[in-house]
Amino acid sequence: MNKNSVLNMGSYRRIDCIFFSEFHPTLGPKITYQVPEEYISRELFDTVQVYIITKPELQNKLITVTAMEKKLIGCPVCIEHKKYSRNALLFNLGLVCDARTKTCALEPIVKKLSGYLTTLELESGFISNEESKQKLLPILSTLLEELNVTGACTLPIDDSNTIHLKLIEQRKDPLVVQEYDVPVFTKNKDHFTKSQWDLTTQQILPFVDGYRHIQKISAEADVELNLVRIAVQNLLYYEVVTLVSIFQYSNVYCTTPKVQNLIDKKCLQEECIHYVSKLGQRTNLRDVFQLYCGLTPGTTVRDLCSRYSHQLQRVDERKLIQFGLMKGLIRRLQKYPVKVVRDERSRPPRLYTGCHSYDEICCKTGMSYKELDERLENDPNIVVCWK
Amino acid sequence: MLKKTSPISVILVSSGSRGNKLLFRYPFQRVSENTSSATSKQRSPYVLNTSGDSIEDQDGDSRFSDIILATILATKSDMCGKKFELKIDNVRFVGHPTLLQPPHTPQANADASVINCMHNLSRRIAIALQHEERRCQYLTREAKLMLAVQDEVTTMTETDGSPQSPFRQILPKCKLARDLKEVYDSLCTTGVVRLHINNWLEVSFCLPHKIHRVGGKHIPPEALERSLKAIRPYHALLLLDNEKALLAQLPLDCSPALVRLIKTCSAVKNLQQLAQDADLALLQVFQIAAHLVYWGKAIIIYPLCENNVYMLSPHANICMYSPLAEQFALQFPGHDLPSMLAKFSLPVSLSEFRNPLDAPVHEAQLIQMVVWMLQHRLLFQLHTYVCLLVPPIEEEPGLREEEPPLVTRVTGRSLSTPSALSFGSPTSSDDMTLTSPSMDNSSAELQTGGDSPLNKRMTETLLASLTEHERQTILRVPAAQNPEDLRLFARLLHYFRGHHHLEEIMYNENMRRSQLKTLFDKFRSVLVITNHEDPIISLFQTPPD
């Protein structure tokens, strides 16, 4: 991830205030330090203090409370020892955000901070010592600024302790990667320093060209199939690649409603023309749009090439299909064989159940499309569904 | 994930002069929870709590004792009347503290919209309880009962020594407790809650996330609402249950308009016709339709007619062992679902699907099958969209070879002119002249009569929105020499941005399909045509990204 994405992330999850709250032996629960000053009103603190300095049962839990348009995230800590007045030290270092902010990514930060402070207190009485406690104020300031601007913070506290924090963006779980899926880079490959990636990924990177499917990559890169799947899934997670299907001239595609984006969005038009034009040439919007609209159920890529040969003079059809799939302008129609005659005597079908596409069957059995077609065409008990 | 939309439990807490009290919770805590919590795994404080954990931790709630729940959920009075949200580790509490009593529903890591819906439910229950409290102190009475049982059980435990859950004892004695249990059970299963607080006030609620599931994913309510706002009078309402079953589910005091609508609606009737037949205002029909769709009782489709083209949905489950296949075989003996679905592998119109040589009985059954498949989200309809795209400046259109014929349907045949349907209602949805479009949608009616200066000026104005190059290219098309054709083209120009399908243009402009197709053909050198599903109602067939 480059710095730009981190910057964008920071502003999306802006921390409005960082506070340090504790149970004062005479004054009770109070906010000792907060940056910026006076951010949390008396009223707000009164409403939520029961969730900040808590009963024992809630200690060491991540507590997020929403009140008065604000969200407060904290982790109350209790350290018991005879040396403390009331035999226990209670404190909580928390963050305040706008109530609408999604704060899941901030939770590990809060947990980590509570851990750091606990360690500091146990090792050197950092908090209970009035002098060293004052260092908290500049620490809170630095934390607030760095977390908001860069999403990360490295802060030495004393000779033996340094705080390392990083906001990790939460992402969706990636799809399962199948052997017949084709990974294609969504960003330019050269933008990445190879050494950033693990060894397996480095080994397969040269073979990720947007045309080779997982099984082929595994064979040619000489890496075990499951390792390739995991490596690609990792790349998927970071949105560095996306998955498309195997390209063949016999493939059938059709347009989705998103194809209209090509008309509506100028930047997409530019990107598309740049991506699909043959080397040294430049196609135009009408040709490209006509080509995409020429993809219909029942039309193979081969058919498209013969019908639209003029438009394809300046367009690389493989790139056209790749771009269309990546941006969701078109989708692939896969063939699914289903056995229909339920003969009690025959064995239940293993692959012809309607759950496995031609891509999958050919990949698993090593048959070619043509061979599979020939086999099934002559079988009156099999119907084929396209979807 | 189903679990993420189900609550962990329902809790009722009160805060008053006698302190904070947990009145009721369901499901009950397991009494031996002390031992089980000791064996629960140690969590490193630096491990991120992902949503995955919340599924294993279903009983996470049992980590909270009754006392602590009473403390944390009984909020201060300035938090009342607003949404209450508190997250502790991976358990989230949502409720609506009311100045009388707050019901709360804790939940695992969930979507913001699910939380909003849960809050909505809390609020509705709170309002009903508040009303009944003012009217007859219902809540105070129930609370007294609950506390009394709790005290009883505590004394019994002290004398007997055997721990018992007080809440289990409360259930048979207390109607409110049973209602809360029902809220929990309903939310976890169907997502539809229907209660009568104090046997009097109805509280009904549905969790759209549970009801609207297509292809394993739920349709977010916001997307649903957007789609519902975009419904047009030419759309139709397709009930997902049969009429009798649906009517049986309605409450006794439901509006007669709703009943009339359900009885009158049909897959071949558009909403405008439905309004006329049910003797209701169109706006009312829209509202009732939206209501039925929101509750998962109906979907919006384009009314069934001869020329509708359907295709297999990419999310259709075509597995031979699917429960749908079984249901289909029961409903239509002698037919199997995969074979039927295979017929829709290529887009096929209803008229092609029916074999005119078949007996009429058989024909009707085929239509029923299509309706069944639509109800079960196996098919979607393809519409034709048009886009104006002139060849770029460098190219001379005259020098190019003849443009390939417009691919309007995969079979390449031109569509036959609409004929009256031989089934269902006598009006064909395709014959748009019977339904008068709202005037503000159709563009200005131009005077008839050739090449009058008024018409010419109007045409020029309409074409003025184009670039000079676009205008010139259009005028160079041979068909543009015919002023009628050019006028029609100019009038329809604003539809040629790829966002209005053929049927919409037909409805708005009161035109026949054949007229439009001819026009498109004449101007094919500047137009590009494609077919795909209607993104507005395709929501019901395919989940959004």
Short mmCIF file of N, CA, C and O in Angstrom, two decimals, chain A residues 2 185-197 205-206 208 240:
data_model
loop_
_atom_site.label_atom_id
_atom_site.label_comp_id
_atom_site.label_asym_id
_atom_site.label_seq_id
_atom_site.Cartn_x
_atom_site.Cartn_y
_atom_site.Cartn_z
N ASN A 2 0.60 2.18 -0.86
CA ASN A 2 1.43 3.37 -0.86
C ASN A 2 0.87 4.39 0.13
O ASN A 2 -0.22 4.24 0.67
N PHE A 185 -3.63 -8.22 -12.64
CA PHE A 185 -3.28 -7.07 -11.82
C PHE A 185 -4.21 -5.90 -12.10
O PHE A 185 -4.46 -5.55 -13.24
N THR A 186 -4.69 -5.27 -11.02
CA THR A 186 -5.54 -4.11 -11.20
C THR A 186 -4.69 -2.84 -11.25
O THR A 186 -5.12 -1.82 -11.74
N LYS A 187 -3.49 -2.93 -10.68
CA LYS A 187 -2.59 -1.78 -10.74
C LYS A 187 -1.37 -2.24 -11.51
O LYS A 187 -1.13 -3.41 -11.70
N ASN A 188 -0.59 -1.28 -11.92
CA ASN A 188 0.60 -1.64 -12.67
C ASN A 188 1.56 -2.46 -11.82
O ASN A 188 1.91 -2.08 -10.72
N LYS A 189 1.97 -3.60 -12.37
CA LYS A 189 2.87 -4.51 -11.65
C LYS A 189 4.12 -3.81 -11.17
O LYS A 189 4.64 -4.08 -10.10
N ASP A 190 4.63 -2.88 -11.97
CA ASP A 190 5.92 -2.28 -11.65
C ASP A 190 5.86 -1.34 -10.45
O ASP A 190 6.89 -0.92 -9.95
N HIS A 191 4.65 -1.00 -10.01
CA HIS A 191 4.54 -0.12 -8.85
C HIS A 191 4.98 -0.78 -7.57
O HIS A 191 5.15 -0.13 -6.56
N PHE A 192 5.11 -2.09 -7.60
CA PHE A 192 5.42 -2.79 -6.36
C PHE A 192 6.88 -3.19 -6.29
O PHE A 192 7.44 -3.68 -7.25
N THR A 193 7.46 -2.97 -5.11
CA THR A 193 8.80 -3.50 -4.88
C THR A 193 8.64 -4.97 -4.63
O THR A 193 7.95 -5.39 -3.73
N LYS A 194 9.31 -5.77 -5.46
CA LYS A 194 9.14 -7.21 -5.36
C LYS A 194 9.45 -7.72 -3.96
O LYS A 194 8.78 -8.61 -3.46
N SER A 195 10.45 -7.10 -3.34
CA SER A 195 10.88 -7.63 -2.05
C SER A 195 9.84 -7.44 -0.94
O SER A 195 9.95 -8.01 0.12
N GLN A 196 8.80 -6.66 -1.21
CA GLN A 196 7.73 -6.49 -0.22
C GLN A 196 6.96 -7.78 -0.01
O GLN A 196 6.37 -8.01 1.03
N TRP A 197 6.93 -8.61 -1.03
CA TRP A 197 6.10 -9.80 -0.97
C TRP A 197 6.87 -11.02 -0.48
O TRP A 197 8.08 -11.07 -0.56
N LEU A 205 4.83 -14.23 -9.37
CA LEU A 205 4.52 -12.93 -9.98
C LEU A 205 4.75 -12.87 -11.49
O LEU A 205 3.92 -12.34 -12.22
N PRO A 206 5.89 -13.39 -12.00
CA PRO A 206 6.11 -13.28 -13.45
C PRO A 206 5.05 -13.98 -14.28
O PRO A 206 4.86 -13.68 -15.45
N VAL A 208 1.78 -14.14 -13.47
CA VAL A 208 0.45 -13.53 -13.35
C VAL A 208 0.35 -12.48 -14.45
O VAL A 208 0.81 -11.37 -14.32
N VAL A 240 -4.93 -5.98 -5.02
CA VAL A 240 -3.87 -5.76 -5.98
C VAL A 240 -4.19 -6.50 -7.28
O VAL A 240 -3.82 -6.08 -8.37
#
